[in-house]
Amino acid sequence: MKNIIGLVLNILLITGLLSCEKYIDFDEDATTSKIVLNSMISTDTTFQVHLSRSLSVIDAGDLTPISNAIVAVYNDAGSLIETLVEDTLGYYKGNQLPEEDVNYTIIAEALGYTDVSATCAIPMLTTISAWDTATINTFSNSTQNETELQVSLEFTDANQTNNFYMITVLAVDTAWGGSYSFPVYIRTMDQKFGSDYADKSSDKLLFNDLLFDGETATFTLTLSDVSYISYLVLNLYSCSEEHYLYNKSYQTATETTGDPFAQPVQVYSNIKNGHGIFGGAQLASKIIYM
Amino acid sequence: MKLVSKLILLISIFCVHASIVAQTYTISGYVEDGETGEKLLGATIYDSKSGKGTTANSYGFYSITLAQDTVNLRISFVGFVSYKQTFYLDKNTTINASLNSSLNLQEVEVLASESERIEERSEMSTIDLSLDKVKSLPVLLGEQDIMKTIQLLPGVQSGSEGSSGLYVRGGGPAQNLILLDGVPVYNASHLFGFFSVFNADAINSVKLTKGGFPAHYGGRLSSVIDIRMKEGNMKEVHGEGSIGLISSKLMIEGPIKKDKTSFIISGRRTYIDILSRPFIKQQTENGSYGGYFFYDFNAKINHKFSDKSRLYLSAYNGKDRFYAVDKYSHANSGTTYDSESESGINWGNTIAAIRWNYLISPKLFSNTTITYSKYQFKVGFAETDVQTDNTGTYTGGYSFEYLSGIQDFSGKVDFDYTPHPDHYVKFGMGYTNHLFTPGVNQLTQDVGAISVIDTTFGSDRITAGEFWGYVEDDIKIGNRIKINSGIHFSGFNVNGKTYTSIQPRFSGRYMINENLSAKASYSHMAQYLHLLTNAGIGLPTDLWVPPTDNIKPQFSNQVALGVAHTHGKLFEISVEGYYKTMTNLIEYKDGASFFETGTDWESKIEVGNGVSYGVELLLEKKHGKTTGWIGYTLSWTNRQFENLNFGEVYPYRYDRRHDIGIAITHDINDHVDIGVVWVYGTGNAVTLGTEKYQSYDAVFNGSYGYFHSIESIESRNNYRMPSYHRLDMGINFHKKKKWGERTWSFGIYNMYNRQNPFYLFFNSDNQGNIRLTQISLFPIIPSFSYSFKF
């Protein structure tokens, strides 16, 4: 495959050698710096927002944080919940815990920038009703034995709403007295995830309930590189649609960066007049001791 | 008694009346070029006494039924002296007209007869392309190209710089039905689309239909390019050829048996690889080499069994091939290692057709066709390694191939029935068996004589059947109204599922006065085949795929309104507005990559809709020393996909607001003519990230390095490339020789050296600043070629 891609690139290179190249004007006026608002809310963490500035792609400057902005949170009745306070550079934090199923609107204002706003709600929590594991492969490479673990988890999807989920697995190693954790790459052939993960492994699986709406479904995952691990943390996130769309598109964008044959990817944003993401999620976890 | 008398009188009147009505006879026959025997498709047959007329069909056959009376018959074709005959029609009569060229006549004598004029024809959105124009206009690298000439017409846009893909009224290149002697051609491009596969020397006629599709056409949404090959000179052996900068071609035609059987063969090949190979080998240590070439080969045999029965056999084969052979040797401690690898990309078409024309009666003409069409694209790499030491010789190797393509076997029968001068009925049916290969990977590995790996993976081969039937009638109602209406019915069966479609078609004209008509048309079209196109690269990596449970057939509805006028007997003017909707279009998903192996094609695409509307203006002069046209199109073309661009409408990549094409040739004298082409188009809409910002992961999860920032893409196809415009000029010097005629052609492509945009991307300059960078392909390019006829 690399040879084929190499040949194709050589052909394109030959074409390129015959071609002319010149710099042309880029309409920078269309890309004035905007506020970038990043925030994910959950019921167990107070409001937390990061503000930074966007730049034109041809601007070599830094994507610096925005200080001294006014960041306010409103509920769906339009009442002010709280005004966040800048904690560290660009990070604005509050004292209130968001509630489930309430539409929150964040508005950020900063000098020299157009105001931005975004709205989202934290979806209802979906819990893991059952889980199981099975060791499916043990093999040796040149230095050590490797184990693949098959994990199944079950949960019930709420009916009558469009629901979105994310699954991640964290490996924790406490062998050396401390605690070292890293994400585990997951493979799955389970069709309920759709076709996006059929031929690759990912550190997070993002999916909607289109194929199991209102049902109790069991999902099967295969985890690699889980030898010599103390325990695994199986995470099931119930995500807002914004959270899902952003992470899904961001995942696709990062996977295809540098591939000249891949279609361009638009990363989702729900920030009006700006960039970034304001989403919500709730987490249900299970610990799997190895 | 009185009652009986009255009854007898009534019956007698009825019989006389019936006999008067029943006394019609049919004149039929073929119209051909008197010098070559080539059929003159679309020739006009007209009786000035009755005011009735008809046209010759795609095989040069005509049939007209007139009342028993004196007939003032005139058979005419542009550029030829008309055939005239006056006689009394009292029986079915066969008149085969051989027309002679009118090169020496004055301009006014060869003007189109009444029924050839643009305002007379019921069809709209249709253009007959002059092959003389194709051969006389200046072109890229001197390569005459039918598709490049079609791109100069209003409503038709080229894709990227140099591409011969056609984007007709907002549709993509997959939505054009390109027929070569009635056989679909799936990829009509050489060298990434820089040249088409059609050798103009072997072509008799080209007809482009953009809307108002008659019912006998089907299977594609946006256009039909009906290309008919020459049949071969029935009288004498003749030939044409040319030697150009990058390719040469030769066409020879002649009788196998005079006036009975003729043949035509033509071939074209580039030779850049042959010329460059010695230089490349010289530069490499081990004799490695590489190159590129393409070739086309056409052949046709035409046999006349009798006046009623004719047989045609035609074939085409063409291929493009990039290849590289790399050799490597070295020795170490008594062991030698030799390695040879060969990599290549090739693609091409193979087409064959058998057609049998049979005149069932003077009013009923039949054509039976059996065809084969294959398009295949292949990328391959193979390596062979040989290791030799004092213990022996060991060999091994591996190969990888990616194949995609489509293969058709088809049979159809078509009838032309002319029961009355005011009716021209066509009906027919057909069936095609498709075999799709939408991406199959083959991997082998050998160690010595042992095959270690031999596997095939990727998308499965799919077999499907497509069937169709149609009926249409070209009806003249009074002196002002002419309509063509019909029904095209089609179906497609694949994987146990059958899709069907009933497609009404209508086009009509109303004569406002003798030089001005108003026209209207409606077409409902169905297309079962989809083409996956990777717009990011210009390689022939397109995949033809069938409909599935998730990917339904495409449909379009198009209405068009227009006026047509002949001004001062020399200028034809048409103005048309159209509105077209398209459903079930496919596009690659965000992030989908053509080279994703092991991933089924269906999982890479999204389905959506498109809308296109606009106005086209065509001003054309077909006669005289100066001929040509000016075409202008103002149009909008958008797409909407639920899962692309977050469901918002976005402009199609080839949404060009303004498109202008000017093509003019002028005969300076009998030996010298010049041609000028100027084109202008609003820039293509491309997807370009214009801003960057920090990702959520970067600020909250400590992500760093490559994925620190996100490049913001406001919308699909959000950025307009600079506009495209170009001036080409050419001059041809003809000289008669004892053996025939020779022509020296000199041309300049892109005379004012406009750097037209081909590709945009952001890149760093020498100072480290990021700049928007434009790649252009063709600067000013002079060319020359030597052509000959004998």
GROMACS .gro file of C-alpha atoms in nm, chain A residues 1 3-5 7-8 11-12 15 18-27 30-34 36 38-40 48-50 52-61 63 91 195-196 199 204 246-247 249-250 252 254 256-269 275-277, chain B residues 192 322 343-345 379-381 398 400 534-537 539 588-595 597-599 603 645-646 687 689-697 699-700 706-716 719 722 755 760-765 770-777 779:
model
  140
    1MET     CA    1   0.000   0.000   0.000
    3ASN     CA    2   0.435   0.166  -0.259
    4ILE     CA    3   0.108   0.236  -0.433
    5ILE     CA    4   0.062   0.561  -0.247
    7LEU     CA    5   0.370   0.582  -0.691
    8VAL     CA    6   0.060   0.797  -0.688
   11ILE     CA    7   0.286   1.093  -1.036
   12LEU     CA    8   0.141   1.392  -0.860
   15THR     CA    9   0.261   1.681  -1.244
   18LEU     CA   10   0.551   2.062  -1.464
   19SER     CA   11   0.328   2.315  -1.295
   20CYS     CA   12   0.372   2.671  -1.181
   21GLU     CA   13   0.333   2.793  -0.829
   22LYS     CA   14   0.259   3.139  -0.707
   23TYR     CA   15   0.133   3.312  -0.398
   24ILE     CA   16  -0.205   3.479  -0.421
   25ASP     CA   17  -0.389   3.720  -0.199
   26PHE     CA   18  -0.587   3.567   0.082
   27ASP     CA   19  -0.892   3.753   0.203
   30ALA     CA   20  -1.291   3.736   0.628
   31THR     CA   21  -1.093   3.583   0.913
   32THR     CA   22  -1.075   3.840   1.189
   33SER     CA   23  -0.987   3.690   1.523
   34LYS     CA   24  -1.282   3.540   1.710
   36VAL     CA   25  -1.286   3.036   2.098
   38ASN     CA   26  -1.435   2.542   2.498
   39SER     CA   27  -1.642   2.389   2.774
   40MET     CA   28  -1.792   2.054   2.863
   48GLN     CA   29  -1.559   2.564   3.362
   49VAL     CA   30  -1.483   2.750   3.040
   50HIS     CA   31  -1.163   2.823   2.851
   52SER     CA   32  -0.872   3.180   2.358
   53ARG     CA   33  -0.851   3.362   2.030
   54SER     CA   34  -0.868   3.218   1.679
   55LEU     CA   35  -0.633   3.330   1.407
   56SER     CA   36  -0.625   3.330   1.032
   57VAL     CA   37  -0.446   3.020   0.902
   58ILE     CA   38  -0.176   3.241   0.760
   59ASP     CA   39  -0.117   3.419   1.090
   60ALA     CA   40   0.198   3.285   1.252
   61GLY     CA   41   0.098   3.418   1.594
   63LEU     CA   42  -0.337   3.094   1.987
   91TYR     CA   43  -0.976   2.954   3.239
  195SER     CA   44  -1.949   0.118   1.024
  196ASP     CA   45  -1.704   0.382   1.145
  199ASP     CA   46  -1.153  -0.159   1.041
  204LYS     CA   47  -1.294   0.638   2.206
  246TYR     CA   48  -1.776   1.770   1.810
  247ASN     CA   49  -1.587   1.461   1.928
  249SER     CA   50  -1.577   1.518   1.378
  250TYR     CA   51  -1.262   1.598   1.576
  252THR     CA   52  -1.215   1.203   1.207
  254THR     CA   53  -0.719   1.395   1.364
  256THR     CA   54  -0.699   1.190   0.852
  257THR     CA   55  -0.455   1.473   0.908
  258GLY     CA   56  -0.173   1.443   0.654
  259ASP     CA   57  -0.362   1.211   0.418
  260PRO     CA   58  -0.367   1.392   0.081
  261PHE     CA   59  -0.641   1.161  -0.047
  262ALA     CA   60  -0.884   1.212   0.240
  263GLN     CA   61  -1.185   1.439   0.210
  264PRO     CA   62  -1.157   1.755   0.422
  265VAL     CA   63  -1.325   1.736   0.761
  266GLN     CA   64  -1.538   2.006   0.922
  267VAL     CA   65  -1.508   1.996   1.300
  268TYR     CA   66  -1.842   2.075   1.459
  269SER     CA   67  -1.891   2.391   1.663
  275HIS     CA   68  -1.540   2.867   1.753
  276GLY     CA   69  -1.506   2.583   2.000
  277ILE     CA   70  -1.758   2.364   2.171
  482PHE     CA   71  -0.614   1.251  -1.588
  612PHE     CA   72   0.209   0.481  -1.597
  633SER     CA   73   0.486  -0.052  -1.031
  634GLY     CA   74   0.217   0.086  -1.250
  635ILE     CA   75  -0.120   0.245  -1.285
  669VAL     CA   76  -0.288  -0.009  -0.958
  670GLY     CA   77  -0.020  -0.267  -0.912
  671PHE     CA   78   0.316  -0.327  -0.758
  688TYR     CA   79   0.523  -1.032  -0.370
  690PHE     CA   80  -0.027  -0.623  -0.487
  824ASN     CA   81  -1.250   1.172  -0.522
  825ALA     CA   82  -1.245   1.541  -0.600
  826GLY     CA   83  -0.924   1.593  -0.409
  827ILE     CA   84  -0.702   1.429  -0.668
  829LEU     CA   85  -0.648   1.040  -1.085
  878TYR     CA   86  -1.756   1.089  -0.008
  879LYS     CA   87  -1.798   1.146   0.365
  880ASP     CA   88  -1.579   1.385   0.555
  881GLY     CA   89  -1.244   1.213   0.604
  882ALA     CA   90  -1.317   0.928   0.361
  883SER     CA   91  -1.017   0.826   0.161
  884PHE     CA   92  -1.010   0.648  -0.170
  885PHE     CA   93  -0.718   0.435  -0.056
  887THR     CA   94  -0.846  -0.079   0.200
  888GLY     CA   95  -1.074  -0.329   0.362
  889THR     CA   96  -1.348  -0.071   0.393
  893SER     CA   97  -1.959   0.301   0.430
  935ASN     CA   98  -2.180   2.040   0.601
  936PHE     CA   99  -2.407   1.977   0.901
  977THR     CA  100  -1.293   2.357   0.060
  979GLY     CA  101  -0.969   2.593   0.613
  980THR     CA  102  -0.937   2.965   0.677
  981GLU     CA  103  -0.896   2.989   1.054
  982LYS     CA  104  -0.731   2.790   1.331
  983TYR     CA  105  -0.806   2.762   1.700
  984GLN     CA  106  -0.729   2.554   2.008
  985SER     CA  107  -0.914   2.227   2.051
  986TYR     CA  108  -1.096   2.126   2.369
  987ASP     CA  109  -0.849   1.841   2.419
  989VAL     CA  110  -0.681   2.307   2.676
  990PHE     CA  111  -0.840   2.053   2.908
  996TYR     CA  112   0.028   1.796   1.595
  997PHE     CA  113  -0.333   1.798   1.708
  998HIS     CA  114  -0.307   2.109   1.920
  999SER     CA  115  -0.516   2.323   1.691
 1000ILE     CA  116  -0.818   2.276   1.471
 1001GLU     CA  117  -0.838   2.417   1.120
 1002SER     CA  118  -1.180   2.567   1.084
 1003ILE     CA  119  -1.370   2.500   0.762
 1004GLU     CA  120  -1.668   2.730   0.755
 1005SER     CA  121  -1.854   2.528   0.493
 1006ARG     CA  122  -1.792   2.275   0.221
 1009TYR     CA  123  -1.364   2.938  -0.094
 1012PRO     CA  124  -0.957   3.297  -0.882
 1045GLN     CA  125  -0.170   3.132  -1.452
 1050LEU     CA  126  -0.491   2.593  -0.375
 1051PHE     CA  127  -0.318   2.519  -0.049
 1052PHE     CA  128  -0.137   2.699   0.230
 1053ASN     CA  129   0.240   2.683   0.227
 1054SER     CA  130   0.537   2.856   0.386
 1055ASP     CA  131   0.748   3.093   0.183
 1060ILE     CA  132   0.227   3.108   0.551
 1061ARG     CA  133   0.087   3.208   0.216
 1062LEU     CA  134  -0.206   3.095   0.006
 1063THR     CA  135  -0.039   2.915  -0.279
 1064GLN     CA  136  -0.182   2.847  -0.618
 1065ILE     CA  137  -0.070   2.570  -0.847
 1066SER     CA  138  -0.125   2.630  -1.218
 1067LEU     CA  139  -0.069   2.369  -1.480
 1069PRO     CA  140   0.147   2.824  -1.911
   0.00000   0.00000   0.00000
